[in-house]
mmCIF file of C-alpha atoms in Angstrom:
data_model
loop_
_atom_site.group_PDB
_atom_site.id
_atom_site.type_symbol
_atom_site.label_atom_id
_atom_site.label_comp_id
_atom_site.label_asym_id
_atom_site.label_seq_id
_atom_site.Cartn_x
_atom_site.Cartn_y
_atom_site.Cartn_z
ATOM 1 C CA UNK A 1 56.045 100.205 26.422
ATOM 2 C CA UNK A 2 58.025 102.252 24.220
ATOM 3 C CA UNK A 3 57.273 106.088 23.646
ATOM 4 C CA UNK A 4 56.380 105.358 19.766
ATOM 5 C CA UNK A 5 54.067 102.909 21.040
ATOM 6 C CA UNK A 6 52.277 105.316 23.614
ATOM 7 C CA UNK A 7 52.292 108.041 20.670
ATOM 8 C CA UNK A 8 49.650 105.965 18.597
ATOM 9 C CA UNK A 9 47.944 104.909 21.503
ATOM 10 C CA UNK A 10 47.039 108.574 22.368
ATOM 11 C CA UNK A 11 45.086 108.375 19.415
ATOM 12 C CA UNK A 12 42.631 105.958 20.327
ATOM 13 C CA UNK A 13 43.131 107.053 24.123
ATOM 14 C CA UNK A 14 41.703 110.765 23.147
ATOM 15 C CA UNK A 15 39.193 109.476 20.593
ATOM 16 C CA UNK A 16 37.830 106.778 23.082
ATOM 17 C CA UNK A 17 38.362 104.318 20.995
ATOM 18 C CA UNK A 18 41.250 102.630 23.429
ATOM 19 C CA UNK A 19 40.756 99.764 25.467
ATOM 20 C CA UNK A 20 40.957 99.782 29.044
ATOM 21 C CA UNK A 21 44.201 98.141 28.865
ATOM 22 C CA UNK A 22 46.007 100.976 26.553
ATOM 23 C CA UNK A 23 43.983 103.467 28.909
ATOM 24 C CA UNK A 24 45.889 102.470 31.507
ATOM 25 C CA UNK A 25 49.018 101.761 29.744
ATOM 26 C CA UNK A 26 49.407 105.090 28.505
ATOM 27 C CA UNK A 27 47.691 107.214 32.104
ATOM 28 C CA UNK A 28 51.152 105.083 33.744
ATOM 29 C CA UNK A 29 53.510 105.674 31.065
ATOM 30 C CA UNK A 30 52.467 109.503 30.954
ATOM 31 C CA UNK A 31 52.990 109.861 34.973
ATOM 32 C CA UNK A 32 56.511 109.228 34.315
ATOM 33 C CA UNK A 33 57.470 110.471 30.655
ATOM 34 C CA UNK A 34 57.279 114.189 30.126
ATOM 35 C CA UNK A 35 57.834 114.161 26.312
ATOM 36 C CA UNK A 36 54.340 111.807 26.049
ATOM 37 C CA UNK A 37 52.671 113.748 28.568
ATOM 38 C CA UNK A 38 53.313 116.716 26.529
ATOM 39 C CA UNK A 39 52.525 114.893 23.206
ATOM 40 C CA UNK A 40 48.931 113.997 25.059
ATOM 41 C CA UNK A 41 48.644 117.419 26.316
ATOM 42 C CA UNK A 42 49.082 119.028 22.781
ATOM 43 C CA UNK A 43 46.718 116.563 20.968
ATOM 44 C CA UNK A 44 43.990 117.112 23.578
ATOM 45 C CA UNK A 45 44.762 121.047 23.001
ATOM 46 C CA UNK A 46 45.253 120.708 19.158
ATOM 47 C CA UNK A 47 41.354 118.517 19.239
ATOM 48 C CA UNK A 48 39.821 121.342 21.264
ATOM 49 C CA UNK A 49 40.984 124.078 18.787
ATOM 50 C CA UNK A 50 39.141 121.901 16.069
ATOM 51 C CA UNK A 51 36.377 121.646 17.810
ATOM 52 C CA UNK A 52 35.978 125.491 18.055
ATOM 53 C CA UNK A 53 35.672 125.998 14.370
ATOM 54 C CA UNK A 54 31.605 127.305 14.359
ATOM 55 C CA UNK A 55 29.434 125.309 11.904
ATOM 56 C CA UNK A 56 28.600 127.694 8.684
ATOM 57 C CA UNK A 57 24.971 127.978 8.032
ATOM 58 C CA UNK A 58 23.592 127.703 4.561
ATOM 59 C CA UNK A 59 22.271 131.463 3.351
ATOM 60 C CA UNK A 60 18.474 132.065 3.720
ATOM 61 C CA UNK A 61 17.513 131.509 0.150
ATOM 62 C CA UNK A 62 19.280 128.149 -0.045
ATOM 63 C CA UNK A 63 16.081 126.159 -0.478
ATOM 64 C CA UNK A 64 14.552 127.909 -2.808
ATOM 65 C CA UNK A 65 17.702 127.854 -4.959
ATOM 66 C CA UNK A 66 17.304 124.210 -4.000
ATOM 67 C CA UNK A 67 13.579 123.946 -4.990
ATOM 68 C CA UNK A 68 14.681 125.814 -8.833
ATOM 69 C CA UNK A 69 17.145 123.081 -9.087
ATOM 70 C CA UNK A 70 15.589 120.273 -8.602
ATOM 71 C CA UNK A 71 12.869 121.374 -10.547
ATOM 72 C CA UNK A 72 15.039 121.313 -13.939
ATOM 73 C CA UNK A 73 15.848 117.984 -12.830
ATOM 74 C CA UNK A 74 12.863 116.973 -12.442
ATOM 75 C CA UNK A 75 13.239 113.672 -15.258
ATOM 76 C CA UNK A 76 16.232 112.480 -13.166
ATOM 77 C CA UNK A 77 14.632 110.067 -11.020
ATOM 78 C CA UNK A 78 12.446 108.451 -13.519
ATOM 79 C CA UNK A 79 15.787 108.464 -15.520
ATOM 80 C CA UNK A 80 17.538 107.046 -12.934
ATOM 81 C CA UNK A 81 14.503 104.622 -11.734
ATOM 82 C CA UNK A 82 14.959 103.632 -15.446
ATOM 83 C CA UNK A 83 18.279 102.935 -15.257
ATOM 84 C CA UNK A 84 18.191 100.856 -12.308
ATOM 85 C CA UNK A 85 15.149 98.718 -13.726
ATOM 86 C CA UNK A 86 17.533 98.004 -16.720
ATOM 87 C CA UNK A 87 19.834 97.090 -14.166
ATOM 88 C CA UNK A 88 18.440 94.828 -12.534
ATOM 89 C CA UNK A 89 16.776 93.397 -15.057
ATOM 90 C CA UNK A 90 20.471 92.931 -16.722
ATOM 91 C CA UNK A 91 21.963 91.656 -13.782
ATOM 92 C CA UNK A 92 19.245 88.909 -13.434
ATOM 93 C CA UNK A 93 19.390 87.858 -16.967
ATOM 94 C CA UNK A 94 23.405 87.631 -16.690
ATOM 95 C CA UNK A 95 22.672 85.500 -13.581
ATOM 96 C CA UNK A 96 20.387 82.888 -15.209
ATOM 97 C CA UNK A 97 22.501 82.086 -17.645
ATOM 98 C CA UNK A 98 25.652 81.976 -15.405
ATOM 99 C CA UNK A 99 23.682 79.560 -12.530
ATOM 100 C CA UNK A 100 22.786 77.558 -16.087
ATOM 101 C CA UNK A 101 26.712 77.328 -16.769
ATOM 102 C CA UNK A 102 27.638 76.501 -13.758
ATOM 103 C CA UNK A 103 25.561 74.005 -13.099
ATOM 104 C CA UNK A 104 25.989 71.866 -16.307
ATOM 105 C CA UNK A 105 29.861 72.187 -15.677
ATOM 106 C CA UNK A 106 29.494 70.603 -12.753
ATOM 107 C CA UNK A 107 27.146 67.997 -14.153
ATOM 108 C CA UNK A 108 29.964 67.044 -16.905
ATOM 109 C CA UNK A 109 32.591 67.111 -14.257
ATOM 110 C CA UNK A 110 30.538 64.502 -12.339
ATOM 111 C CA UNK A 111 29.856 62.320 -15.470
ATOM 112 C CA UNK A 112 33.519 62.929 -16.422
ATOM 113 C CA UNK A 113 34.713 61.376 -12.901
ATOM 114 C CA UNK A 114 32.605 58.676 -13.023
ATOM 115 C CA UNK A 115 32.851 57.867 -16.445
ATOM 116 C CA UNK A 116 37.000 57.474 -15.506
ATOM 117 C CA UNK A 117 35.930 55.482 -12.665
ATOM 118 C CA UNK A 118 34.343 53.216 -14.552
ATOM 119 C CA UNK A 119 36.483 52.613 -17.191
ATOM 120 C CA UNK A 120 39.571 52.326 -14.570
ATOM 121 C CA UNK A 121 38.089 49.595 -12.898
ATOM 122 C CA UNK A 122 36.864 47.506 -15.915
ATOM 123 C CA UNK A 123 41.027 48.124 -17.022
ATOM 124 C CA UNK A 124 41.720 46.671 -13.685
ATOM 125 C CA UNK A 125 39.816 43.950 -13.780
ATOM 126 C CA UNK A 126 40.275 43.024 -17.676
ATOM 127 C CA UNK A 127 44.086 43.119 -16.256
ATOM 128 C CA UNK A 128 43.431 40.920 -13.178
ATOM 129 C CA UNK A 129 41.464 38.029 -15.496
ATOM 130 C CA UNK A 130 44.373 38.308 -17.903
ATOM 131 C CA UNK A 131 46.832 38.129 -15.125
ATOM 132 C CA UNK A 132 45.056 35.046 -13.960
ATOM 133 C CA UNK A 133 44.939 33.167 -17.314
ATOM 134 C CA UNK A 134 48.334 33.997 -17.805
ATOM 135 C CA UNK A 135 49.168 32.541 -14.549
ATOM 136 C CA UNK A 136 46.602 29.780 -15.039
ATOM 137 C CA UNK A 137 48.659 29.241 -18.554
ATOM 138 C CA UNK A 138 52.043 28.874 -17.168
ATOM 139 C CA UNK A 139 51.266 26.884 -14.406
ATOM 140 C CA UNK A 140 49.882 24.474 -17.108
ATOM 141 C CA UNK A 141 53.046 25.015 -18.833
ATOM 142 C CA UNK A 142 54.887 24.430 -15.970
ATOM 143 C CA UNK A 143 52.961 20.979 -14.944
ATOM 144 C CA UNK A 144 53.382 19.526 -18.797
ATOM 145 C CA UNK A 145 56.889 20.680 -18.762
ATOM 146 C CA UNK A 146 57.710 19.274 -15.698
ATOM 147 C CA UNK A 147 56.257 15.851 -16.316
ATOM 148 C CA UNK A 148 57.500 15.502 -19.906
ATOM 149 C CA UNK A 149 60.725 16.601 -18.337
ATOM 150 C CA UNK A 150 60.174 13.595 -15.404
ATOM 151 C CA UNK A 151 59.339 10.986 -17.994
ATOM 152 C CA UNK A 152 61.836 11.493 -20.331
ATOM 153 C CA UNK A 153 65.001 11.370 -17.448
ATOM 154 C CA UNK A 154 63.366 8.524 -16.287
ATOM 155 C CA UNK A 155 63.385 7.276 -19.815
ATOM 156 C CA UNK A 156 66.508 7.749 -20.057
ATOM 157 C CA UNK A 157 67.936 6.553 -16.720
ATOM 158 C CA UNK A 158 66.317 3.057 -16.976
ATOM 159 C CA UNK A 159 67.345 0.238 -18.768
ATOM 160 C CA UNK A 160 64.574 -0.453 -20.391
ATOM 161 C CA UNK A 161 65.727 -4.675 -21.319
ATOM 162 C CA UNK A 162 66.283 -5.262 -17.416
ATOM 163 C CA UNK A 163 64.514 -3.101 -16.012
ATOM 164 C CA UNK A 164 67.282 -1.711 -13.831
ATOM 165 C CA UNK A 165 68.726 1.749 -12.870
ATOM 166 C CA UNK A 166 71.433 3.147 -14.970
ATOM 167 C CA UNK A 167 74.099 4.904 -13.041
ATOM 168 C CA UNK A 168 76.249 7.514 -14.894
ATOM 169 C CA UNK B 1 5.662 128.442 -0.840
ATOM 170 C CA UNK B 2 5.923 125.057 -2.622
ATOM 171 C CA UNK B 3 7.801 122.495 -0.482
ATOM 172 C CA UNK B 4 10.617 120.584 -1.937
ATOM 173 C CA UNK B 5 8.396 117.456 -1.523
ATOM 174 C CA UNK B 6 5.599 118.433 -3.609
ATOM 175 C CA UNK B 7 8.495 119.702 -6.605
ATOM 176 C CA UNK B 8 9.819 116.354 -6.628
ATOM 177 C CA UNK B 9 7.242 113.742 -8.485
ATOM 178 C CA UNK B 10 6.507 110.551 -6.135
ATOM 179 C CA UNK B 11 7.064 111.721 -3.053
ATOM 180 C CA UNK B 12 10.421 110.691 -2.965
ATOM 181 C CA UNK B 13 11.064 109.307 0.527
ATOM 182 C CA UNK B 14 14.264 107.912 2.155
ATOM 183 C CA UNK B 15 12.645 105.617 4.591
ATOM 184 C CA UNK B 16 9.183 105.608 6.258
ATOM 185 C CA UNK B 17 10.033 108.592 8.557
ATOM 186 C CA UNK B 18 12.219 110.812 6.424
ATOM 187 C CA UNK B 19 11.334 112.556 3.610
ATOM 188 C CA UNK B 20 13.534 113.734 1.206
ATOM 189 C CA UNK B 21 13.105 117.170 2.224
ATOM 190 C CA UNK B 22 13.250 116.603 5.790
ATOM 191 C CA UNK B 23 16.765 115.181 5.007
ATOM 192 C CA UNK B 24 17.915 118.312 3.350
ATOM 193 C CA UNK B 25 16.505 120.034 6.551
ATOM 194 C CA UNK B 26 18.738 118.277 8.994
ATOM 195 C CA UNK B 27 21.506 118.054 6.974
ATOM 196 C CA UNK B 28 22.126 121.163 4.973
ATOM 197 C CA UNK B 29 24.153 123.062 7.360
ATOM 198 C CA UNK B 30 26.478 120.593 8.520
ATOM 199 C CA UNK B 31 26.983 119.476 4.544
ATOM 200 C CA UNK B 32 27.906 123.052 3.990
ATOM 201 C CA UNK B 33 29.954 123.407 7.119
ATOM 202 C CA UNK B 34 31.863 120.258 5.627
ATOM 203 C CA UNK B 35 32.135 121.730 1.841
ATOM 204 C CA UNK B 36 33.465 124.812 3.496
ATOM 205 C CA UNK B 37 36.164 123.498 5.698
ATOM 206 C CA UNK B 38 36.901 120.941 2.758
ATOM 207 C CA UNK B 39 37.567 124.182 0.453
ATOM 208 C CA UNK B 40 38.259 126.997 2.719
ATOM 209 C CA UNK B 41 34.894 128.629 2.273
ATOM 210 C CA UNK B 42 35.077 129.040 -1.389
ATOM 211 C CA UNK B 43 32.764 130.846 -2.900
ATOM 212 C CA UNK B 44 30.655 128.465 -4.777
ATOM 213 C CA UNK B 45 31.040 126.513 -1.210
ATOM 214 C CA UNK B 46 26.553 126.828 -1.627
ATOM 215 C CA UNK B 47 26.541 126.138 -4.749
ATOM 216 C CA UNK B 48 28.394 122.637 -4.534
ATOM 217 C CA UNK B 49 26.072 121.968 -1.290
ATOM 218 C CA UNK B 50 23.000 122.520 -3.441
ATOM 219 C CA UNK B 51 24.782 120.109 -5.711
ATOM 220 C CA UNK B 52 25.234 117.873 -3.080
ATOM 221 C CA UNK B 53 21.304 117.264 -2.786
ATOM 222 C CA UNK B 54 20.628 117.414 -6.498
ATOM 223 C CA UNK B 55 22.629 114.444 -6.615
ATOM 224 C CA UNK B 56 21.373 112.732 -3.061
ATOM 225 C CA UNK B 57 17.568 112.926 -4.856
ATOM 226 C CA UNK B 58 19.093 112.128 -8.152
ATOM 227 C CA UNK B 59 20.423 108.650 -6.844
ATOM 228 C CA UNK B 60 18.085 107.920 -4.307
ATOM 229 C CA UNK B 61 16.357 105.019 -5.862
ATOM 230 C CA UNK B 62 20.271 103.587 -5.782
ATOM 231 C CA UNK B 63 20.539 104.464 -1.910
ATOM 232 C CA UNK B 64 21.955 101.942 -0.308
ATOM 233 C CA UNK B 65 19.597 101.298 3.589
ATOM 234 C CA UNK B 66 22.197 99.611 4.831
ATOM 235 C CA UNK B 67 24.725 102.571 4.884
ATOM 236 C CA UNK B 68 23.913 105.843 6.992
ATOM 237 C CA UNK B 69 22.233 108.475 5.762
ATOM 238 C CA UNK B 70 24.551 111.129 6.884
ATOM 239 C CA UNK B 71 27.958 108.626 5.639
ATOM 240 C CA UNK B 72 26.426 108.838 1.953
ATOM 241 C CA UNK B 73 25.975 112.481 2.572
ATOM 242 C CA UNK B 74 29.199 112.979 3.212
ATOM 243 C CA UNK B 75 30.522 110.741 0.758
ATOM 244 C CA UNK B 76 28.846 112.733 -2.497
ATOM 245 C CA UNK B 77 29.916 116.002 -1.100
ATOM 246 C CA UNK B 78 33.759 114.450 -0.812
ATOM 247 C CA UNK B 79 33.608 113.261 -4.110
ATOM 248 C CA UNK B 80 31.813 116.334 -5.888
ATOM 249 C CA UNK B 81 34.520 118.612 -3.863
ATOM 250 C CA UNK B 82 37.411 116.773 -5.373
ATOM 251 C CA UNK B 83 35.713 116.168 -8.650
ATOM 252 C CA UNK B 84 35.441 120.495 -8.502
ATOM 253 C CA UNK B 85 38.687 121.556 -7.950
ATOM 254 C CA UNK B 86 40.529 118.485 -10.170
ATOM 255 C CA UNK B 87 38.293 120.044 -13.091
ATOM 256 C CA UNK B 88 40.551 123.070 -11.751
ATOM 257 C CA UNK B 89 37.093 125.163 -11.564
ATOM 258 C CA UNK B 90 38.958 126.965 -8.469
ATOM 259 C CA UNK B 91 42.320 128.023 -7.264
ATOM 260 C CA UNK B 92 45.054 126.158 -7.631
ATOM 261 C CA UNK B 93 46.234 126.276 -4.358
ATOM 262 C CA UNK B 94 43.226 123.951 -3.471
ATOM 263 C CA UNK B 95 43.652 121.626 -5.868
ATOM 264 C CA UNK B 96 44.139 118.193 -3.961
ATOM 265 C CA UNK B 97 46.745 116.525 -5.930
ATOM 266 C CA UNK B 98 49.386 116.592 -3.406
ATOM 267 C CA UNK B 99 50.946 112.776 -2.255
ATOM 268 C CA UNK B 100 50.661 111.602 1.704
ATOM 269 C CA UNK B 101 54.333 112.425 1.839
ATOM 270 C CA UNK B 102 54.794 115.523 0.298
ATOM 271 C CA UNK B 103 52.579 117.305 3.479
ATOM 272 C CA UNK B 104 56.311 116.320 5.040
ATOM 273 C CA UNK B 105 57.856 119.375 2.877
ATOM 274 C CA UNK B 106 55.017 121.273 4.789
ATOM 275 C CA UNK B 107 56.457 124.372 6.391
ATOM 276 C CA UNK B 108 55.898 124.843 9.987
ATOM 277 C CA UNK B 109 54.652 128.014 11.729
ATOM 278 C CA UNK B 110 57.238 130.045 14.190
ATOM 279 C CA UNK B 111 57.319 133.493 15.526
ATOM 280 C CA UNK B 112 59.576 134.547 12.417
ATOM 281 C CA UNK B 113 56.402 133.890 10.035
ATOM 282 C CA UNK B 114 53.747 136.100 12.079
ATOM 283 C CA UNK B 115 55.676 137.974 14.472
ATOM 284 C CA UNK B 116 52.361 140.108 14.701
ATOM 285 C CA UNK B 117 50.152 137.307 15.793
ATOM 286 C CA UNK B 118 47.566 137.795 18.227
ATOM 287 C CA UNK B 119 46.238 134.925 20.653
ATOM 288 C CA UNK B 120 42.235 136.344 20.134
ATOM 289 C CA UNK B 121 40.367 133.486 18.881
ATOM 290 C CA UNK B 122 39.593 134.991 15.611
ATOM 291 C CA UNK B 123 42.801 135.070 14.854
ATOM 292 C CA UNK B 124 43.550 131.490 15.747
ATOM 293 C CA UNK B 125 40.868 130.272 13.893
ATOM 294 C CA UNK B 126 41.901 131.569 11.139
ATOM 295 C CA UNK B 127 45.156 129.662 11.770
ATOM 296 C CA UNK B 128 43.764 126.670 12.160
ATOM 297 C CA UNK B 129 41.556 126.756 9.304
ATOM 298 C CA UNK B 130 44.921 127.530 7.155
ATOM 299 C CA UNK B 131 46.710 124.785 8.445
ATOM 300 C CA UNK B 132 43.840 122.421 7.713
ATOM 301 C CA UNK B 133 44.010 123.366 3.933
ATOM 302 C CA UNK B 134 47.316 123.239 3.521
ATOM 303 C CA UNK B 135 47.169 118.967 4.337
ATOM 304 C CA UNK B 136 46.758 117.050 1.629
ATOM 305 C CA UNK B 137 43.092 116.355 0.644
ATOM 306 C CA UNK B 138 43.310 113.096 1.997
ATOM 307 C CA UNK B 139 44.651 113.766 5.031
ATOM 308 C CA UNK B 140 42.163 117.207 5.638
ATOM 309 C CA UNK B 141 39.366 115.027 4.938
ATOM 310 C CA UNK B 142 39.938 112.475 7.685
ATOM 311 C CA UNK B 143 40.610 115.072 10.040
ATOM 312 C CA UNK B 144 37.292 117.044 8.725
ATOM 313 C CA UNK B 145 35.288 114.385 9.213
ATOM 314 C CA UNK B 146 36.444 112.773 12.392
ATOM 315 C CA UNK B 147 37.691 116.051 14.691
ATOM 316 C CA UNK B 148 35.372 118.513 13.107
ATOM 317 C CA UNK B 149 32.200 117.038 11.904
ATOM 318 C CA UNK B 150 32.371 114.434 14.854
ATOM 319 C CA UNK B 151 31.910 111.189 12.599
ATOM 320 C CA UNK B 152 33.337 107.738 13.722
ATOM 321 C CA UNK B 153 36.851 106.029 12.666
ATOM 322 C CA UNK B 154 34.035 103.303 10.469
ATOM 323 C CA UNK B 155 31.785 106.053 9.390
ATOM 324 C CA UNK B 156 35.162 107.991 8.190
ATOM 325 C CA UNK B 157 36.011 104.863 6.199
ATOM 326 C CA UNK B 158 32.860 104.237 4.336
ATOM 327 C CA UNK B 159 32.860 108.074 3.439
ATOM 328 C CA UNK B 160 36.237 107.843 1.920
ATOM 329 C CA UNK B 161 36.370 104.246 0.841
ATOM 330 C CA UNK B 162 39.668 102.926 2.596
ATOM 331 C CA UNK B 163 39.925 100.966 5.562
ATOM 332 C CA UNK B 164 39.645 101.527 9.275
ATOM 333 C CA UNK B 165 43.835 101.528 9.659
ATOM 334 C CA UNK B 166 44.015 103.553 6.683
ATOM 335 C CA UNK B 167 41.897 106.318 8.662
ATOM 336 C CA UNK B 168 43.684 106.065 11.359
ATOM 337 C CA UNK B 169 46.885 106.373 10.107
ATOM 338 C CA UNK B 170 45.802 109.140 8.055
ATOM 339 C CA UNK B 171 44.370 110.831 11.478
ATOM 340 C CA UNK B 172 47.638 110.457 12.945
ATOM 341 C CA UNK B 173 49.415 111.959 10.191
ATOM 342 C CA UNK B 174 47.280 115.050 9.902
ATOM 343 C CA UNK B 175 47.384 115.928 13.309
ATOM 344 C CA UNK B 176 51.126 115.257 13.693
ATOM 345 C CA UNK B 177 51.221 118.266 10.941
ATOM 346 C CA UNK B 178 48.367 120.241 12.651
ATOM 347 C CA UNK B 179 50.582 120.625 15.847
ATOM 348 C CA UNK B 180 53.787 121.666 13.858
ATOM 349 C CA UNK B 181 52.278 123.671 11.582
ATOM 350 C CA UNK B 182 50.277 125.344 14.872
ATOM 351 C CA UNK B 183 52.351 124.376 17.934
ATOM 352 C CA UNK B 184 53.596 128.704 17.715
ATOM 353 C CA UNK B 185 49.532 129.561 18.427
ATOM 354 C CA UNK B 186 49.493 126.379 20.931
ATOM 355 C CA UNK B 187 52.463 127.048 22.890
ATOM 356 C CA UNK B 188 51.075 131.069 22.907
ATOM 357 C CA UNK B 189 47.717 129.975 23.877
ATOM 358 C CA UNK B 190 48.877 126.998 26.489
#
């Protein structure tokens, strides 16, 4: 693993936040890298310097400053209760109407599919009925033409005093 | 003496077991130890921790119980301290308007800048707490609230509003500048 890599792993390694996998990645890369070992060794120093900082206190008449304050807000939370009944109150009448919208869209949107459902398959089958008269049609055509067609060679290949074949 | 309970009308209460002015008990110092590192122990450091509460009771009716008590805590006293010094009620010099990248520019510390530097840790804290507000607010923020005040990389990010990587980049960048603009007082004091 690459010395970059180990860098941002210190991070997590210091904070505990590493897994035991980048633990031990970066205690074996460390044992034999002296620029990371010193990077860990300076980041564990720089974090206990921080740590040193003391925690301020607050001075001794903090609350009662505190207390003064909050009396001269004293409306504020029935201001803000107010606010946050209107709200709500808002919010649920936006929602109404918006589950109401929503809804009838997809109520048309349903119709609307099955309204071009139906009407595709009456198309189809008004086409397939026409198809078959059509077909029906010229077939009848076809038989009248083909039997005038058959009587009239025959007509006109017979001799019709004898009886007998004519040959061309 | 009249409790802050009994001042505020309807007993406002955070949850069953903690009352409003139990919370300013257990939190007061460490909000003010937070404003102060945030602004270098200004002077109206109290007066923006007071603040701090005025606006926790003010919005407590919005309180969110799924987020921490001490995370929200920390969040209005973030946002009131940069709302402060961007009105440019303060100094300047604390105004946090500087980019990530410009703490890059930052000057580092050597023996040429403070040839008289002691290694008494007075001294060094007061080094440290001048290299922390010379980062960018950003940057001294995450470091604030994860090295100093001891929160978590996830509380860190619901305080500031950014994401878990974001913190932790931002941790890594701070103390990358922390060590150069200390590693003089580190390399005296290792």
């Amino acid at each position: 693993m690459s010395c970059r890599k180990i860098q941002f792993l210190i991070q997590g390694y210091l904070d505990g936040e590493a897994t035991s996998a980048e633990r031990a990645a970066v205690e074996q890369h460390v044992e034999r890298c002296g620029a990371c070992a010193a990077e860990l060794a300076s980041s564990r120093q720089l974090l206990g310097l921080l740590g040193q900082d003391p925690q301020r206190s607050v001075s001794a008449d903090f609350e009662q400053n505190l207390r003064a304050a909050l009396r001269e807000t004293r409306p504020a939370p029935g201001v803000a209760a107010w606010w946050e009944r209107l709200r709500l109150q808002l919010e649920w009448r936006l929602r109404v109407p918006a589950l109401v919208t929503a809804g009838s869209l997809a109520v048309a949107l349903v119709a609307g599919v099955a309204t071009l459902r139906v009407q595709d398959l009456r198309e189809t089958q008004r086409e397939r009925q026409e198809y078959v008269s059509t077909a029906v049609e010229r077939y009848e055509q076809l038989q009248q033409a083909e039997t005038k067609v058959n009587w009239d060679a025959m007509d006109a290949s017979i001799d019709l005093n004898s009886g007998s074949v004519l040959t061309e | 003496m009249t409790s802050i309970q009994s001042v505020i009308a309807g007993q406002q209460v955070i949850d069953s077991e903690r009352t409003f002015e139990g919370l300013v008990q257990e939190y007061k110092n460490r909000i003010h130890s937070y404003v102060c590192r945030m602004t270098r122990d200004s002077a109206d450091a109290e007066d923006i921790t007071q603040e701090v509460f005025i606006r926790a009771y003010q919005s407590m009716s919005a309180f969110r119980y799924d987020a921490a008590v001490d995370t929200w805590l920390y969040r209005i006293a973030t946002n009131l301290v940069i709302d402060r010094f961007r009105r440019g009620q303060r100094a300047p010099k604390t105004v946090p308007t500087e980019t990530e990248e410009s703490f890059l520019e930052l000057p580092t510390t050597s023996r040429e800048d403070d040839p008289h530097a002691t290694l008494q840790l007075g001294e060094l804290q007061t080094q440290v707490q001048k290299a922390i507000h010379s980062l960018p607010a950003k940057l001294r923020a995450v470091v604030i609230l994860h090295d100093m005040e001891g929160l978590s990389y996830e509380q860190v990010a619901e305080t500031v509003g950014c994401p878990v990587g974001t913190v932790k980049s931002r941790l890594f960048n701070a103390r990358l500048l922390l060590k150069r603009k200390l590693q003089y007082y580190m390399e005296s004091e290792g």
